[in-house]
PDB file of C-alpha atoms and ligand atoms in Angstrom:
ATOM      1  CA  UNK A   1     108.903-112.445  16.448  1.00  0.00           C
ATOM      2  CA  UNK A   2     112.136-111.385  16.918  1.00  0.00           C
ATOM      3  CA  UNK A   3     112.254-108.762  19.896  1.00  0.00           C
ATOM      4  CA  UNK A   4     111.042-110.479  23.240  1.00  0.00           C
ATOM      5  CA  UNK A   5     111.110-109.047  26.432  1.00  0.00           C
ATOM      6  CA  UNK A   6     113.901-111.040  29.399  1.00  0.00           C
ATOM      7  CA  UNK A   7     113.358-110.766  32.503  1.00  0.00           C
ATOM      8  CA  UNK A   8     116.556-111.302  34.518  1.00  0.00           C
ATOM      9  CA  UNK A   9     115.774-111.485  38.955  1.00  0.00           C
ATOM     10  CA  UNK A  10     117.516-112.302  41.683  1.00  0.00           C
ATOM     11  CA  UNK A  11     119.821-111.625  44.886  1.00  0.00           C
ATOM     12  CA  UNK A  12     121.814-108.574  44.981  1.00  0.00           C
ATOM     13  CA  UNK A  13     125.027-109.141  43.407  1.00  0.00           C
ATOM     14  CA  UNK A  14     124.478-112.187  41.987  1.00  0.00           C
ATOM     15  CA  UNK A  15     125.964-110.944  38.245  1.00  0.00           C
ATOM     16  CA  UNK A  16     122.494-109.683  36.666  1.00  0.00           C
ATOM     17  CA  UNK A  17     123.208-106.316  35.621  1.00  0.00           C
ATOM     18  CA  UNK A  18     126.731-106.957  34.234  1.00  0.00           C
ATOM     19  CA  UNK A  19     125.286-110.138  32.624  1.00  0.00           C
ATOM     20  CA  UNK A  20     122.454-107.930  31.551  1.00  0.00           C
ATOM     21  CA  UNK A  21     123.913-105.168  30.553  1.00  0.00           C
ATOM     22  CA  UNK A  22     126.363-107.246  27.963  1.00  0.00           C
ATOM     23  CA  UNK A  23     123.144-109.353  26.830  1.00  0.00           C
ATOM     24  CA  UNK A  24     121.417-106.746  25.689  1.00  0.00           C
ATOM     25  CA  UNK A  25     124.200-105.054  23.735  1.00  0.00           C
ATOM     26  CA  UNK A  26     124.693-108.489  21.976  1.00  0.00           C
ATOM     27  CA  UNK A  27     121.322-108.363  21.101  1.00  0.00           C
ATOM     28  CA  UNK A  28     121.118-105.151  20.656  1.00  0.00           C
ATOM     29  CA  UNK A  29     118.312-104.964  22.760  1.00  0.00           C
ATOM     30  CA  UNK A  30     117.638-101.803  25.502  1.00  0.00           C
ATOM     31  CA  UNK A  31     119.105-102.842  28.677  1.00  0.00           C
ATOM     32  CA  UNK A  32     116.738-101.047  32.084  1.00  0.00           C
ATOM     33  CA  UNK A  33     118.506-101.768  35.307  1.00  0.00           C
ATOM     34  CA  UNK A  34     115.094-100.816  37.978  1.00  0.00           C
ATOM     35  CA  UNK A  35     117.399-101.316  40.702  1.00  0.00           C
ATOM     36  CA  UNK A  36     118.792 -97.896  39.270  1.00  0.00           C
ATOM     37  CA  UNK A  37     115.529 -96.727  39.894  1.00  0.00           C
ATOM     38  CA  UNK A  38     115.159 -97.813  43.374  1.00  0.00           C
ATOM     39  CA  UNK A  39     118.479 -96.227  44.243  1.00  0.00           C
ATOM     40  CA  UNK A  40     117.463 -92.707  42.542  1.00  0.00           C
ATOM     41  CA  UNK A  41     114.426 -92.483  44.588  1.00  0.00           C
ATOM     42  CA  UNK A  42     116.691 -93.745  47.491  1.00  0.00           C
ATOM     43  CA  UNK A  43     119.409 -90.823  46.168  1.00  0.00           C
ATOM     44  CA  UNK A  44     116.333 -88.269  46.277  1.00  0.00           C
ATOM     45  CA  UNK A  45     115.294 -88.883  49.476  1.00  0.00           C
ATOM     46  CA  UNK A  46     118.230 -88.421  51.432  1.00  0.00           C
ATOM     47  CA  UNK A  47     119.557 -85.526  49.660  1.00  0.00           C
ATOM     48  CA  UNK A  48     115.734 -84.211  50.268  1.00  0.00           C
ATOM     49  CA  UNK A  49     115.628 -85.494  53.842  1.00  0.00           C
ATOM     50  CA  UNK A  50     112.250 -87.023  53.159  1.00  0.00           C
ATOM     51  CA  UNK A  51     111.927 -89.776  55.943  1.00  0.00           C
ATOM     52  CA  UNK A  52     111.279 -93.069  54.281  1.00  0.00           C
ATOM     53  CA  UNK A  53     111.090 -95.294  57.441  1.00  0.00           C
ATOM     54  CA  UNK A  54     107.536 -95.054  57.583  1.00  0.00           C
ATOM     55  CA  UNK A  55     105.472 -94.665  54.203  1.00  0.00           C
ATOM     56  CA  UNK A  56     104.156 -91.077  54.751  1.00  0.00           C
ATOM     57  CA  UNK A  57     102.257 -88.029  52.707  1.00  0.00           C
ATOM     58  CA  UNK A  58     105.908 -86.146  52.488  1.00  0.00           C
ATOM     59  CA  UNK A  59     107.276 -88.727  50.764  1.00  0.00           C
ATOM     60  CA  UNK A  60     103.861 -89.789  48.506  1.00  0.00           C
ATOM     61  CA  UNK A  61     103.945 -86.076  47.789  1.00  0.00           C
ATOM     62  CA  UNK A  62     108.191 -85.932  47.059  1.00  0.00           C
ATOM     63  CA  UNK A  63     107.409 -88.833  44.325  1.00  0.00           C
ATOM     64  CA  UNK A  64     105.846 -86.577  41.937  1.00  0.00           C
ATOM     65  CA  UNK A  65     109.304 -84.626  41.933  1.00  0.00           C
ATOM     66  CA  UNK A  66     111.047 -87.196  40.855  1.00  0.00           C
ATOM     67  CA  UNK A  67     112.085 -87.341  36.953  1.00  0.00           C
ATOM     68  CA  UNK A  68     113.832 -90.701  36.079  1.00  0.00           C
ATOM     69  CA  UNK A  69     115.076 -91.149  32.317  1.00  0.00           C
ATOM     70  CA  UNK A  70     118.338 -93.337  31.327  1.00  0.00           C
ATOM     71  CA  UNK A  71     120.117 -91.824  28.904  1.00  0.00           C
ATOM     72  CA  UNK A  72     123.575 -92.219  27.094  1.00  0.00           C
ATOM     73  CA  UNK A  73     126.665 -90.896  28.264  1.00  0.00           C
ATOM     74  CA  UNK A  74     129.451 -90.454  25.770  1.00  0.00           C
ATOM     75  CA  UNK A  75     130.787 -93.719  25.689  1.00  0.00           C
ATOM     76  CA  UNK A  76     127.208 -94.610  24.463  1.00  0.00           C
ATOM     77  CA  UNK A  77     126.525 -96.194  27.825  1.00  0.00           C
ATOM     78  CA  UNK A  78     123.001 -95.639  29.431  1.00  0.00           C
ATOM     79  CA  UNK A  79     122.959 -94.179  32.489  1.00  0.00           C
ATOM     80  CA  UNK A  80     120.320 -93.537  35.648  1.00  0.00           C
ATOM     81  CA  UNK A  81     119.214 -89.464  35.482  1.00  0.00           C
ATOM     82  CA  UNK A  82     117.772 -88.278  38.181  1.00  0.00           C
ATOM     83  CA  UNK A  83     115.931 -84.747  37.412  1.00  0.00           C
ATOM     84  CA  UNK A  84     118.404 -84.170  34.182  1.00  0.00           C
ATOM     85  CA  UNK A  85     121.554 -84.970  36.171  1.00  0.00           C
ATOM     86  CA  UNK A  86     123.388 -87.790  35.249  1.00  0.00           C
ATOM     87  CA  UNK A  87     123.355 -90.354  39.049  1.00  0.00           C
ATOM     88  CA  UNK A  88     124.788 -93.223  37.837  1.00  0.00           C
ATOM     89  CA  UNK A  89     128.169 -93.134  40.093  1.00  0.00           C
ATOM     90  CA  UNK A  90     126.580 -91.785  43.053  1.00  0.00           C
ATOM     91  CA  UNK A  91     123.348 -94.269  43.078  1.00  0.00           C
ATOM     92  CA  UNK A  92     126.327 -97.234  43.523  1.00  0.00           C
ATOM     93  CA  UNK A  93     127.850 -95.774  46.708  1.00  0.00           C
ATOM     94  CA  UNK A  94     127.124 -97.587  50.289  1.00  0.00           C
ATOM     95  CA  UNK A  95     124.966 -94.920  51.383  1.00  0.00           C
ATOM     96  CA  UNK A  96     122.640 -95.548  49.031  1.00  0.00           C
ATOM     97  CA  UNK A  97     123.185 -99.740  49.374  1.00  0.00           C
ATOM     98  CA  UNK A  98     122.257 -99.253  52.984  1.00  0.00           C
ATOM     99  CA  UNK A  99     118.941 -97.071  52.555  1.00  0.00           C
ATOM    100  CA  UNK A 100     117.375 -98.725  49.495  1.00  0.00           C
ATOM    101  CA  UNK A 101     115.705-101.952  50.796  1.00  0.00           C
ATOM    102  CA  UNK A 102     113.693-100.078  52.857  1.00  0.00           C
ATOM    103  CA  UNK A 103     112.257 -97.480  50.554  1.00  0.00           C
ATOM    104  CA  UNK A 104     111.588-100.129  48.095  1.00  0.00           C
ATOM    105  CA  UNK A 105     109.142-101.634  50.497  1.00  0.00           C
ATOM    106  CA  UNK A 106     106.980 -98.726  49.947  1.00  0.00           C
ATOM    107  CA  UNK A 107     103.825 -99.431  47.758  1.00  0.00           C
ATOM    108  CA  UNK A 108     103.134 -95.460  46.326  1.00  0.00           C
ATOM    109  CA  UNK A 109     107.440 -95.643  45.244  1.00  0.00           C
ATOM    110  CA  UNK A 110     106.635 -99.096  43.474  1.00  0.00           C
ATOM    111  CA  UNK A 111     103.588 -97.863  41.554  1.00  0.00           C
ATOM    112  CA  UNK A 112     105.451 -94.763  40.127  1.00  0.00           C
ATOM    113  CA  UNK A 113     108.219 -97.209  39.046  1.00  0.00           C
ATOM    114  CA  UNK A 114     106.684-100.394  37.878  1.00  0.00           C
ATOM    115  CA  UNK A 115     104.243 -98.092  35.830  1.00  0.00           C
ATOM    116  CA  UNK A 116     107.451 -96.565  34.310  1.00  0.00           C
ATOM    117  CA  UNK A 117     108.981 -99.570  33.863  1.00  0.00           C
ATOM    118  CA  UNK A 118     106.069-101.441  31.799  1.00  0.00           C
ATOM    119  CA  UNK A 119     106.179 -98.282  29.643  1.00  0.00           C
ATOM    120  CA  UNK A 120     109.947 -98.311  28.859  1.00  0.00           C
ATOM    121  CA  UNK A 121     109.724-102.116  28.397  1.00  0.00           C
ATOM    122  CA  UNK A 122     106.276-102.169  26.535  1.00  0.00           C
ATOM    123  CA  UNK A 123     107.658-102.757  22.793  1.00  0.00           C
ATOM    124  CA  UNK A 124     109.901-105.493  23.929  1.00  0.00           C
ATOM    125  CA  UNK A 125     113.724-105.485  22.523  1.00  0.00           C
ATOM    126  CA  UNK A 126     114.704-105.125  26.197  1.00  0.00           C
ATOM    127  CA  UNK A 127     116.437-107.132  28.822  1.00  0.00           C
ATOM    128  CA  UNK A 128     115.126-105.923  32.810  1.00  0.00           C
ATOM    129  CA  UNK A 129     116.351-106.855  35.454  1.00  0.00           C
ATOM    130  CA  UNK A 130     115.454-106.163  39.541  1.00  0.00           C
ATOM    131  CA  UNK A 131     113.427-108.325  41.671  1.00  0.00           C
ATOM    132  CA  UNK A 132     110.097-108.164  40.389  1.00  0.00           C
ATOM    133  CA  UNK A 133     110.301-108.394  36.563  1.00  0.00           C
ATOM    134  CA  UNK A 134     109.043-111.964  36.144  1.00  0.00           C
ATOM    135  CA  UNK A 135     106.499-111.984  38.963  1.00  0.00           C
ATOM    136  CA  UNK A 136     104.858-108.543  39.089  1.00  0.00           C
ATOM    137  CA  UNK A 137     106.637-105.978  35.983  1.00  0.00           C
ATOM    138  CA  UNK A 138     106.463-108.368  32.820  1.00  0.00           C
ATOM    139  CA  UNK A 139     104.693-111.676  34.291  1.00  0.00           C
ATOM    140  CA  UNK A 140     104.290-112.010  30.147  1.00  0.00           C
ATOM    141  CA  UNK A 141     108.356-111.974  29.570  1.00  0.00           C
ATOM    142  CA  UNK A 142     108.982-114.587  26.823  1.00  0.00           C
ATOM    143  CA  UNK A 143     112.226-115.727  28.758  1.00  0.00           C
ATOM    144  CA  UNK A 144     112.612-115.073  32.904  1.00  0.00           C
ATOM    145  CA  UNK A 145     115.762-116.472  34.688  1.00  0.00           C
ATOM    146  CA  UNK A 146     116.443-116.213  38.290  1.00  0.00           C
ATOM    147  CA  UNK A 147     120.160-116.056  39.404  1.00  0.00           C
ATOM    148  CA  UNK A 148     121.346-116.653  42.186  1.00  0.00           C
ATOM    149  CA  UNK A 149     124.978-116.967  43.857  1.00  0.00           C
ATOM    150  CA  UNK A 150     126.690-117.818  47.012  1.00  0.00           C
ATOM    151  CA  UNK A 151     127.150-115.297  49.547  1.00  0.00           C
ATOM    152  CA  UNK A 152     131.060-115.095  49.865  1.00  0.00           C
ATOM    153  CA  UNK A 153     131.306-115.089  45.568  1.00  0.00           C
ATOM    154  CA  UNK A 154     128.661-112.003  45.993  1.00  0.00           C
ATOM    155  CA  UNK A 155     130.236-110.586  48.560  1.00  0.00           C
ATOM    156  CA  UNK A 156     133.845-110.502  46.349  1.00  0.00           C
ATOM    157  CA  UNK A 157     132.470-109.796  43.464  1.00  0.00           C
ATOM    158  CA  UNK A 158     130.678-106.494  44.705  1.00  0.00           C
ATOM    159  CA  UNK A 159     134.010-105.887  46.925  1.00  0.00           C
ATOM    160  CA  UNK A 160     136.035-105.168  43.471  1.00  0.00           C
ATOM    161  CA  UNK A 161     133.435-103.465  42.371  1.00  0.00           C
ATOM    162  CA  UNK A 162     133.277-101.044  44.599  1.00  0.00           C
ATOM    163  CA  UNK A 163     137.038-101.120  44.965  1.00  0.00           C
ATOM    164  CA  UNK A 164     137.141-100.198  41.260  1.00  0.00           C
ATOM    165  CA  UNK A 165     135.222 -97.123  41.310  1.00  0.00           C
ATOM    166  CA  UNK A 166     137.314 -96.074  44.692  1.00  0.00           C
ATOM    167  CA  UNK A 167     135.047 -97.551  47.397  1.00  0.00           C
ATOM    168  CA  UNK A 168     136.551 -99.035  50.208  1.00  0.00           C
ATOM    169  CA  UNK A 169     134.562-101.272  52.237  1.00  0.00           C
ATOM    170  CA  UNK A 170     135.270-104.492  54.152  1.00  0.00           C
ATOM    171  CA  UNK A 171     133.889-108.370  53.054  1.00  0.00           C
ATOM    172  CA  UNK A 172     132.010-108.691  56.120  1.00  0.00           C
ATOM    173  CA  UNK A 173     130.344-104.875  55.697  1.00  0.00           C
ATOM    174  CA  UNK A 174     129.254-105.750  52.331  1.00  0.00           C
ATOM    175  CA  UNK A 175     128.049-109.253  53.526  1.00  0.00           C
ATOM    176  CA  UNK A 176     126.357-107.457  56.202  1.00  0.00           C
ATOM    177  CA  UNK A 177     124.434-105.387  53.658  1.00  0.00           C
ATOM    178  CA  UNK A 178     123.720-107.911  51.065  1.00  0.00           C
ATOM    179  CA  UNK A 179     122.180-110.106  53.258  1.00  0.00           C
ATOM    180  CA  UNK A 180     119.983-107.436  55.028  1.00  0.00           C
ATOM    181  CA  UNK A 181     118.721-106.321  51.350  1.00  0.00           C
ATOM    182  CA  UNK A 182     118.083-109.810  50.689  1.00  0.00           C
ATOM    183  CA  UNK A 183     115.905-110.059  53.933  1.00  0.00           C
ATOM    184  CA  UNK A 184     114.341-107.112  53.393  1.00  0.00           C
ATOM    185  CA  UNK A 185     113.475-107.552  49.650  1.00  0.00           C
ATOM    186  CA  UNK A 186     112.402-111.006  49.847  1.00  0.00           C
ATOM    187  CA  UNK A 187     109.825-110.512  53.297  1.00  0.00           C
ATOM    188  CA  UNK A 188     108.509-106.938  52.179  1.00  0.00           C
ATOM    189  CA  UNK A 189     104.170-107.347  51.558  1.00  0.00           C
ATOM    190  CA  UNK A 190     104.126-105.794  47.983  1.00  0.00           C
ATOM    191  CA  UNK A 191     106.132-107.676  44.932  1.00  0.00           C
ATOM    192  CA  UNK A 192     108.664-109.896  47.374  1.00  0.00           C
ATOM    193  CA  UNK A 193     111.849-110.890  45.464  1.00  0.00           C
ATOM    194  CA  UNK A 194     111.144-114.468  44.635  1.00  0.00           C
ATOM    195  CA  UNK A 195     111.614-117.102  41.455  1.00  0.00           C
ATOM    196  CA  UNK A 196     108.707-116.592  39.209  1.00  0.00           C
ATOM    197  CA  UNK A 197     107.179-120.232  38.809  1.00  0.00           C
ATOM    198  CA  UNK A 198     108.315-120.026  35.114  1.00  0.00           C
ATOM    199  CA  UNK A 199     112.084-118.889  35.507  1.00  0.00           C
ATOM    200  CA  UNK A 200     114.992-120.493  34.949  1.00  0.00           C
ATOM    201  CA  UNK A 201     117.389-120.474  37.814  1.00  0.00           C
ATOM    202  CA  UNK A 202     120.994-119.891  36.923  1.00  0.00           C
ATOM    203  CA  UNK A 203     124.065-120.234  40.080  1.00  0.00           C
ATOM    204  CA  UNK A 204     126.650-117.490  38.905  1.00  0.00           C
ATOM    205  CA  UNK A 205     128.949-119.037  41.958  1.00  0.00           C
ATOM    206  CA  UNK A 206     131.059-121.302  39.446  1.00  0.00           C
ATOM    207  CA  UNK A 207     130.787-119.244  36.647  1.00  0.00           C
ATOM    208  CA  UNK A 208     133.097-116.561  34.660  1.00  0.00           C
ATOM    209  CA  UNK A 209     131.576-113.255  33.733  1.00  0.00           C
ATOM    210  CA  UNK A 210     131.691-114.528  29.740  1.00  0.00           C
ATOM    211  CA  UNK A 211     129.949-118.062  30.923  1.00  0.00           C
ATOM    212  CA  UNK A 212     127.147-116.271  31.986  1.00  0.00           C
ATOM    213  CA  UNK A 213     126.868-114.004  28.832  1.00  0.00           C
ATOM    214  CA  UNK A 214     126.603-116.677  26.422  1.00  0.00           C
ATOM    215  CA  UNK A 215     124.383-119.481  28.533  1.00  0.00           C
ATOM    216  CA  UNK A 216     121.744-116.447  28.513  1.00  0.00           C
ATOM    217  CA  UNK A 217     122.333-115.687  24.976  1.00  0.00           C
ATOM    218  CA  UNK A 218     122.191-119.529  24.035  1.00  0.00           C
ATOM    219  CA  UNK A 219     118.936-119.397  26.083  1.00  0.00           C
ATOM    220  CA  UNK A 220     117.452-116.390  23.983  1.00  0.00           C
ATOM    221  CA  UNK A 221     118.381-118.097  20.739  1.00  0.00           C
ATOM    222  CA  UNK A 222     116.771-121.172  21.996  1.00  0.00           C
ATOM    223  CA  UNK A 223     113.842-119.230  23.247  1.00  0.00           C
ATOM    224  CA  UNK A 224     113.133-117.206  19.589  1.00  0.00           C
ATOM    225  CA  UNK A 225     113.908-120.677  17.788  1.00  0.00           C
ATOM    226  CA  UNK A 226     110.486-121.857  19.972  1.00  0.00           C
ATOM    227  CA  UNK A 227     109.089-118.895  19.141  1.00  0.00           C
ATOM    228  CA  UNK A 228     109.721-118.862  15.774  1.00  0.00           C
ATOM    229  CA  UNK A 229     108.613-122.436  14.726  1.00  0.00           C
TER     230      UNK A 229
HETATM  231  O1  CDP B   1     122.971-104.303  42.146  1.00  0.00           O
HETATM  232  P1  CDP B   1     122.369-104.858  43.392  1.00  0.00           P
HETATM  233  O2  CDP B   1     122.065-106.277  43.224  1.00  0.00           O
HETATM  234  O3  CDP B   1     123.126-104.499  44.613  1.00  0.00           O
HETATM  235  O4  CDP B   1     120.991-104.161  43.643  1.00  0.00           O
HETATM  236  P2  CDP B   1     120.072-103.338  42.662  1.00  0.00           P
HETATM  237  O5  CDP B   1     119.608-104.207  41.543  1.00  0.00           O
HETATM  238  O6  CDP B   1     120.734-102.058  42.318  1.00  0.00           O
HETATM  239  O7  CDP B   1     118.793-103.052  43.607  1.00  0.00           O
HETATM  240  C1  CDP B   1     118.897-102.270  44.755  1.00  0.00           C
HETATM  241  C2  CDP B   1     117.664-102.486  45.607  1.00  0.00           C
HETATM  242  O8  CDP B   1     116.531-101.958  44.922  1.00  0.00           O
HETATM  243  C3  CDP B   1     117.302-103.919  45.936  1.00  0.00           C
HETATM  244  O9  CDP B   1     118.008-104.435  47.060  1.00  0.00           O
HETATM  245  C4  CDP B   1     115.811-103.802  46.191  1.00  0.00           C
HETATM  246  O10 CDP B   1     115.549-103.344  47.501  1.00  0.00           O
HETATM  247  C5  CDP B   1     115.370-102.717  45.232  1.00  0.00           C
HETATM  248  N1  CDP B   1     114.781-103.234  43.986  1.00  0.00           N
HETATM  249  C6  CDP B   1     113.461-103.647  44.017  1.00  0.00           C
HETATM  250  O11 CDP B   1     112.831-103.642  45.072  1.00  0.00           O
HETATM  251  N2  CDP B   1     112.844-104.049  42.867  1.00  0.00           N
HETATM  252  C7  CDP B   1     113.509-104.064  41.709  1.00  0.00           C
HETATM  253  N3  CDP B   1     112.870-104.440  40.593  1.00  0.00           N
HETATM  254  C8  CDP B   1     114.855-103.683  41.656  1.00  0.00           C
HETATM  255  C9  CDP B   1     115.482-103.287  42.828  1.00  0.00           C
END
């Protein structure tokens, strides 16, 4: 076997899509970012002014307009489509931070997307990552780690971030907004953001960018070597 499936969860800006991302092109695995997801439906909502406060039949019914694909751009980089237009910039903006914990909570928008999801990720060769791959999306992953960070090297990191793609925001707004996603995600009823009883936790708060890369790498090799003997 020689394609598994890696499940990568944990706190918002903790490292796991960059480290994901850059795992799965080493691998050349596919890399699916859900939290994408979460934000497009988040994106579609408030462009759509479909109240999401309260689950609701306007916004069971607005789900079944809403196409998701991730396709390449033309640096070869996949991106987050929402109906055929390409979202990936405007899914990363504040706006969307702020309003996406609580449509995530919804049970109807986390059927239509873990269903999705277990499709895309179904053949394995991929590399996941969100808040629910290792407990509720792909509780079969071969390999699930769990990372985790502290607050001020999360709130930093996702300052240049958004500082790089012209976002201005303060340390203490994004701190604000990290830690009332983490709330949120981790005390919602349906699919919680919590370490599966199987994952391996890694703290990005010491760690370089390129550390991170090859520790998960070394832990896939190790993981196929098991596999494979
Ligand atoms: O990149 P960042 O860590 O800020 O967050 P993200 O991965 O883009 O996820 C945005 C939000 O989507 C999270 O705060 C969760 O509310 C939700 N999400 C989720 O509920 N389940 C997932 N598998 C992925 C994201």
């Amino acid at each position: 076997m020689n394609t598994i499936k890696i499940a990568i969860d944990g706190y918002a800006g903790t490292g796991k899509s960059t480290t994901a991302r850059m795992v799965a092109k080493k691998l050349d695995y596919t890399y699916i970012d859900t939290g994408a997801m979460y934000r497009a439906v988040t994106l579609y909502f408030l462009d759509h002014n479909i109240p999401f406060e309260e689950l609701n039949e306007q916004l069971i019914g607005a789900l079944a307009d809403i196409r998701l694909n991730f396709k390449p751009n033309e640096n070869g980089d996949l991106c987050m489509f929402l109906n055929g237009k390409n979202v990936a910039n405007e899914i990363r903006h504040p706006r969307i931070s702020a309003h996406v914990s609580p449509v995530a909570v919804h049970g109807p928008v986390r059927e239509k997307l873990v269903n999705e999801q277990r499709i895309m990720g179904k053949e394995g060769g991929i590399v996941m990552d969100g808040r629910d791959i290792g407990t509720v999306v792909f509780p079969d992953a071969e390999l699930k780690i769990f990372m985790t960070a502290s607050m001020d090297v999360r709130a930093a990191r996702r300052q240049a971030e958004l500082e790089a793609k012209g976002n201005i925001m303060s340390l203490e707004a994004i701190r604000d907004n990290l830690a009332e996603r983490d709330h949120i995600d981790a005390n919602r009823a349906i699919a919680p953001l919590k370490k599966a009883a199987d994952a391996v936790v890694i703290d990005t708060s010491e760690m370089t960018f390129e550390d991170q890369v090859s520790l998960v790498c070394k832990m896939v090799e190790n993981k196929l070597k098991q596999l494979s003997s």
